[in-house]
Structures are given as C-alpha cells and as structure tokens.
Amino acid sequence: MPKRKPDHVPMRTCAICRQVRPKRSMTRIVRGSDGSVAVDPTGKAQGRGTYVCNDPACREPVRLATGIQRALSVPVKAEALELEEIHATP
Ligand SMILES: [Zn+2]
C-alpha cells in the first residue's frame, strides 16, 4: 500500500476560472497525439490534459474553447467539443 494521508484530496486548477478544486469534481480534457481534443471520462487517457470544473459558467462553449485552447496550446472549436459528455460527467 502506498503511503497516503487519508484526508488527501487531489486538487486541480480549472482551465477556465482558475479556481483550484477537487479533481474528482472536474472534467478532464485531453489533447491526443493527433492534435484532437476530447473529454477524458476516465481521467487516464494519454496526452496532455487540463481540467474544467462543474461551474456552468465554465461549460459555456466559447469560454470553454478559449480556456482549453490556452491550456493545451491547440486550436479548439467550441462546436467540436463533446459538450454533452462534459455535462454528463458528475
Ligand atoms: Zn471553472
């Protein structure tokens, strides 16, 4: 068993609002080797990832695309994001 504090909660910074929140409450967005950007429901996909929180303001398509583009250094079209999948993530 790895040593771990029982109260340790992994935190991540939202790419949109820059708030630090528990990783489990966030959606991971990953950039694939082909430059495509996709939601990573498992949180374990290969590639450079960033996180988006559950705040509805951060799920607004244009803000989302802008933030992800900045975080992952890849062009993102708002309409290309699988927003339904993001919304479905608890
Ligand atoms: Zn946010």
mmCIF file with all atom_site columns, C-alpha atoms and ligand atoms in Angstrom:
data_model
loop_
_atom_site.group_PDB
_atom_site.id
_atom_site.type_symbol
_atom_site.label_atom_id
_atom_site.label_alt_id
_atom_site.label_comp_id
_atom_site.label_asym_id
_atom_site.label_entity_id
_atom_site.label_seq_id
_atom_site.pdbx_PDB_ins_code
_atom_site.Cartn_x
_atom_site.Cartn_y
_atom_site.Cartn_z
_atom_site.occupancy
_atom_site.B_iso_or_equiv
_atom_site.pdbx_formal_charge
_atom_site.auth_seq_id
_atom_site.auth_comp_id
_atom_site.auth_asym_id
_atom_site.auth_atom_id
_atom_site.pdbx_PDB_model_num
ATOM   1  C  CA . MET A 1 1  ? 0.000   0.000  0.000   1.00 0.00 ? 1  MET A CA 1
ATOM   2  C  CA . PRO A 1 2  ? 1.433   3.398  -0.884  1.00 0.00 ? 2  PRO A CA 1
ATOM   3  C  CA . LYS A 1 3  ? 1.719   5.847  1.943   1.00 0.00 ? 3  LYS A CA 1
ATOM   4  C  CA . ARG A 1 4  ? -1.068  8.346  1.669   1.00 0.00 ? 4  ARG A CA 1
ATOM   5  C  CA . LYS A 1 5  ? -2.803  10.679 4.051   1.00 0.00 ? 5  LYS A CA 1
ATOM   6  C  CA . PRO A 1 6  ? -6.404  9.508  4.322   1.00 0.00 ? 6  PRO A CA 1
ATOM   7  C  CA . ASP A 1 7  ? -7.665  13.068 4.004   1.00 0.00 ? 7  ASP A CA 1
ATOM   8  C  CA . HIS A 1 8  ? -5.604  13.840 0.944   1.00 0.00 ? 8  HIS A CA 1
ATOM   9  C  CA . VAL A 1 9  ? -7.735  15.096 -1.926  1.00 0.00 ? 9  VAL A CA 1
ATOM   10 C  CA . PRO A 1 10 ? -6.073  15.651 -5.311  1.00 0.00 ? 10 PRO A CA 1
ATOM   11 C  CA . MET A 1 11 ? -6.690  19.189 -6.474  1.00 0.00 ? 11 MET A CA 1
ATOM   12 C  CA . ARG A 1 12 ? -6.607  20.650 -9.942  1.00 0.00 ? 12 ARG A CA 1
ATOM   13 C  CA . THR A 1 13 ? -6.930  24.129 -11.373 1.00 0.00 ? 13 THR A CA 1
ATOM   14 C  CA . CYS A 1 14 ? -9.853  24.844 -13.668 1.00 0.00 ? 14 CYS A CA 1
ATOM   15 C  CA . ALA A 1 15 ? -8.601  25.939 -17.093 1.00 0.00 ? 15 ALA A CA 1
ATOM   16 C  CA . ILE A 1 16 ? -11.425 28.440 -17.346 1.00 0.00 ? 16 ILE A CA 1
ATOM   17 C  CA . CYS A 1 17 ? -11.911 30.148 -13.971 1.00 0.00 ? 17 CYS A CA 1
ATOM   18 C  CA . ARG A 1 18 ? -8.513  29.208 -12.459 1.00 0.00 ? 18 ARG A CA 1
ATOM   19 C  CA . GLN A 1 19 ? -10.167 28.032 -9.251  1.00 0.00 ? 19 GLN A CA 1
ATOM   20 C  CA . VAL A 1 20 ? -8.480  25.103 -7.520  1.00 0.00 ? 20 VAL A CA 1
ATOM   21 C  CA . ARG A 1 21 ? -10.988 22.359 -6.843  1.00 0.00 ? 21 ARG A CA 1
ATOM   22 C  CA . PRO A 1 22 ? -11.058 18.632 -6.049  1.00 0.00 ? 22 PRO A CA 1
ATOM   23 C  CA . LYS A 1 23 ? -10.013 16.657 -9.099  1.00 0.00 ? 23 LYS A CA 1
ATOM   24 C  CA . ARG A 1 24 ? -12.972 14.297 -8.750  1.00 0.00 ? 24 ARG A CA 1
ATOM   25 C  CA . SER A 1 25 ? -15.444 17.126 -9.252  1.00 0.00 ? 25 SER A CA 1
ATOM   26 C  CA . MET A 1 26 ? -13.822 18.158 -12.506 1.00 0.00 ? 26 MET A CA 1
ATOM   27 C  CA . THR A 1 27 ? -13.803 17.005 -16.105 1.00 0.00 ? 27 THR A CA 1
ATOM   28 C  CA . ARG A 1 28 ? -10.512 16.172 -17.763 1.00 0.00 ? 28 ARG A CA 1
ATOM   29 C  CA . ILE A 1 29 ? -9.949  17.335 -21.305 1.00 0.00 ? 29 ILE A CA 1
ATOM   30 C  CA . VAL A 1 30 ? -7.090  15.696 -23.130 1.00 0.00 ? 30 VAL A CA 1
ATOM   31 C  CA . ARG A 1 31 ? -5.191  16.549 -26.277 1.00 0.00 ? 31 ARG A CA 1
ATOM   32 C  CA . GLY A 1 32 ? -4.476  13.468 -28.351 1.00 0.00 ? 32 GLY A CA 1
ATOM   33 C  CA . SER A 1 33 ? -1.304  12.851 -30.336 1.00 0.00 ? 33 SER A CA 1
ATOM   34 C  CA . ASP A 1 34 ? -3.170  13.877 -33.486 1.00 0.00 ? 34 ASP A CA 1
ATOM   35 C  CA . GLY A 1 35 ? -3.988  17.274 -32.003 1.00 0.00 ? 35 GLY A CA 1
ATOM   36 C  CA . SER A 1 36 ? -7.618  16.464 -31.397 1.00 0.00 ? 36 SER A CA 1
ATOM   37 C  CA . VAL A 1 37 ? -9.217  17.496 -28.134 1.00 0.00 ? 37 VAL A CA 1
ATOM   38 C  CA . ALA A 1 38 ? -11.634 15.219 -26.333 1.00 0.00 ? 38 ALA A CA 1
ATOM   39 C  CA . VAL A 1 39 ? -13.289 14.684 -22.993 1.00 0.00 ? 39 VAL A CA 1
ATOM   40 C  CA . ASP A 1 40 ? -11.500 12.035 -20.965 1.00 0.00 ? 40 ASP A CA 1
ATOM   41 C  CA . PRO A 1 41 ? -14.121 10.398 -18.743 1.00 0.00 ? 41 PRO A CA 1
ATOM   42 C  CA . THR A 1 42 ? -11.583 8.002  -17.236 1.00 0.00 ? 42 THR A CA 1
ATOM   43 C  CA . GLY A 1 43 ? -9.041  10.710 -16.383 1.00 0.00 ? 43 GLY A CA 1
ATOM   44 C  CA . LYS A 1 44 ? -6.344  8.336  -17.576 1.00 0.00 ? 44 LYS A CA 1
ATOM   45 C  CA . ALA A 1 45 ? -6.067  8.962  -21.309 1.00 0.00 ? 45 ALA A CA 1
ATOM   46 C  CA . GLN A 1 46 ? -2.659  9.544  -22.829 1.00 0.00 ? 46 GLN A CA 1
ATOM   47 C  CA . GLY A 1 47 ? -1.736  13.060 -23.765 1.00 0.00 ? 47 GLY A CA 1
ATOM   48 C  CA . ARG A 1 48 ? -1.581  16.499 -22.288 1.00 0.00 ? 48 ARG A CA 1
ATOM   49 C  CA . GLY A 1 49 ? -4.636  17.174 -20.183 1.00 0.00 ? 49 GLY A CA 1
ATOM   50 C  CA . THR A 1 50 ? -6.357  20.025 -18.476 1.00 0.00 ? 50 THR A CA 1
ATOM   51 C  CA . TYR A 1 51 ? -9.310  20.232 -16.131 1.00 0.00 ? 51 TYR A CA 1
ATOM   52 C  CA . VAL A 1 52 ? -12.612 22.059 -16.227 1.00 0.00 ? 52 VAL A CA 1
ATOM   53 C  CA . CYS A 1 53 ? -14.803 22.483 -13.153 1.00 0.00 ? 53 CYS A CA 1
ATOM   54 C  CA . ASN A 1 54 ? -18.540 21.949 -12.860 1.00 0.00 ? 54 ASN A CA 1
ATOM   55 C  CA . ASP A 1 55 ? -19.416 25.624 -12.754 1.00 0.00 ? 55 ASP A CA 1
ATOM   56 C  CA . PRO A 1 56 ? -21.982 26.238 -15.525 1.00 0.00 ? 56 PRO A CA 1
ATOM   57 C  CA . ALA A 1 57 ? -20.085 29.387 -16.442 1.00 0.00 ? 57 ALA A CA 1
ATOM   58 C  CA . CYS A 1 58 ? -17.075 27.222 -17.265 1.00 0.00 ? 58 CYS A CA 1
ATOM   59 C  CA . ARG A 1 59 ? -19.181 24.969 -19.510 1.00 0.00 ? 59 ARG A CA 1
ATOM   60 C  CA . GLU A 1 60 ? -20.237 27.819 -21.722 1.00 0.00 ? 60 GLU A CA 1
ATOM   61 C  CA . PRO A 1 61 ? -18.952 26.660 -25.129 1.00 0.00 ? 61 PRO A CA 1
ATOM   62 C  CA . VAL A 1 62 ? -16.997 29.739 -26.176 1.00 0.00 ? 62 VAL A CA 1
ATOM   63 C  CA . ARG A 1 63 ? -15.338 30.245 -22.783 1.00 0.00 ? 63 ARG A CA 1
ATOM   64 C  CA . LEU A 1 64 ? -14.623 26.536 -22.643 1.00 0.00 ? 64 LEU A CA 1
ATOM   65 C  CA . ALA A 1 65 ? -12.982 26.504 -26.062 1.00 0.00 ? 65 ALA A CA 1
ATOM   66 C  CA . THR A 1 66 ? -10.911 29.581 -25.249 1.00 0.00 ? 66 THR A CA 1
ATOM   67 C  CA . GLY A 1 67 ? -9.705  28.170 -21.939 1.00 0.00 ? 67 GLY A CA 1
ATOM   68 C  CA . ILE A 1 68 ? -8.830  24.785 -23.353 1.00 0.00 ? 68 ILE A CA 1
ATOM   69 C  CA . GLN A 1 69 ? -7.052  26.386 -26.271 1.00 0.00 ? 69 GLN A CA 1
ATOM   70 C  CA . ARG A 1 70 ? -4.943  28.399 -23.846 1.00 0.00 ? 70 ARG A CA 1
ATOM   71 C  CA . ALA A 1 71 ? -4.270  25.446 -21.558 1.00 0.00 ? 71 ALA A CA 1
ATOM   72 C  CA . LEU A 1 72 ? -3.388  22.902 -24.221 1.00 0.00 ? 72 LEU A CA 1
ATOM   73 C  CA . SER A 1 73 ? -1.877  25.176 -26.867 1.00 0.00 ? 73 SER A CA 1
ATOM   74 C  CA . VAL A 1 74 ? -4.092  23.722 -29.544 1.00 0.00 ? 74 VAL A CA 1
ATOM   75 C  CA . PRO A 1 75 ? -6.826  25.331 -31.619 1.00 0.00 ? 75 PRO A CA 1
ATOM   76 C  CA . VAL A 1 76 ? -10.256 24.368 -30.332 1.00 0.00 ? 76 VAL A CA 1
ATOM   77 C  CA . LYS A 1 77 ? -13.592 24.947 -31.976 1.00 0.00 ? 77 LYS A CA 1
ATOM   78 C  CA . ALA A 1 78 ? -16.410 25.304 -29.462 1.00 0.00 ? 78 ALA A CA 1
ATOM   79 C  CA . GLU A 1 79 ? -18.702 23.180 -31.589 1.00 0.00 ? 79 GLU A CA 1
ATOM   80 C  CA . ALA A 1 80 ? -16.115 20.405 -31.771 1.00 0.00 ? 80 ALA A CA 1
ATOM   81 C  CA . LEU A 1 81 ? -16.186 19.767 -28.041 1.00 0.00 ? 81 LEU A CA 1
ATOM   82 C  CA . GLU A 1 82 ? -18.324 16.901 -26.866 1.00 0.00 ? 82 GLU A CA 1
ATOM   83 C  CA . LEU A 1 83 ? -20.277 19.079 -24.519 1.00 0.00 ? 83 LEU A CA 1
ATOM   84 C  CA . GLU A 1 84 ? -22.949 16.526 -23.779 1.00 0.00 ? 84 GLU A CA 1
ATOM   85 C  CA . GLU A 1 85 ? -20.299 14.224 -22.472 1.00 0.00 ? 85 GLU A CA 1
ATOM   86 C  CA . ILE A 1 86 ? -18.899 17.000 -20.311 1.00 0.00 ? 86 ILE A CA 1
ATOM   87 C  CA . HIS A 1 87 ? -22.327 17.799 -18.912 1.00 0.00 ? 87 HIS A CA 1
ATOM   88 C  CA . ALA A 1 88 ? -22.935 14.129 -18.207 1.00 0.00 ? 88 ALA A CA 1
ATOM   89 C  CA . THR A 1 89 ? -19.847 13.912 -16.009 1.00 0.00 ? 89 THR A CA 1
ATOM   90 C  CA . PRO A 1 90 ? -20.793 14.249 -12.343 1.00 0.00 ? 90 PRO A CA 1
HETATM 91 ZN ZN . ZN  B 2 .  ? -14.086 26.713 -13.596 1.00 0.00 ? 1  ZN  B ZN 1
#
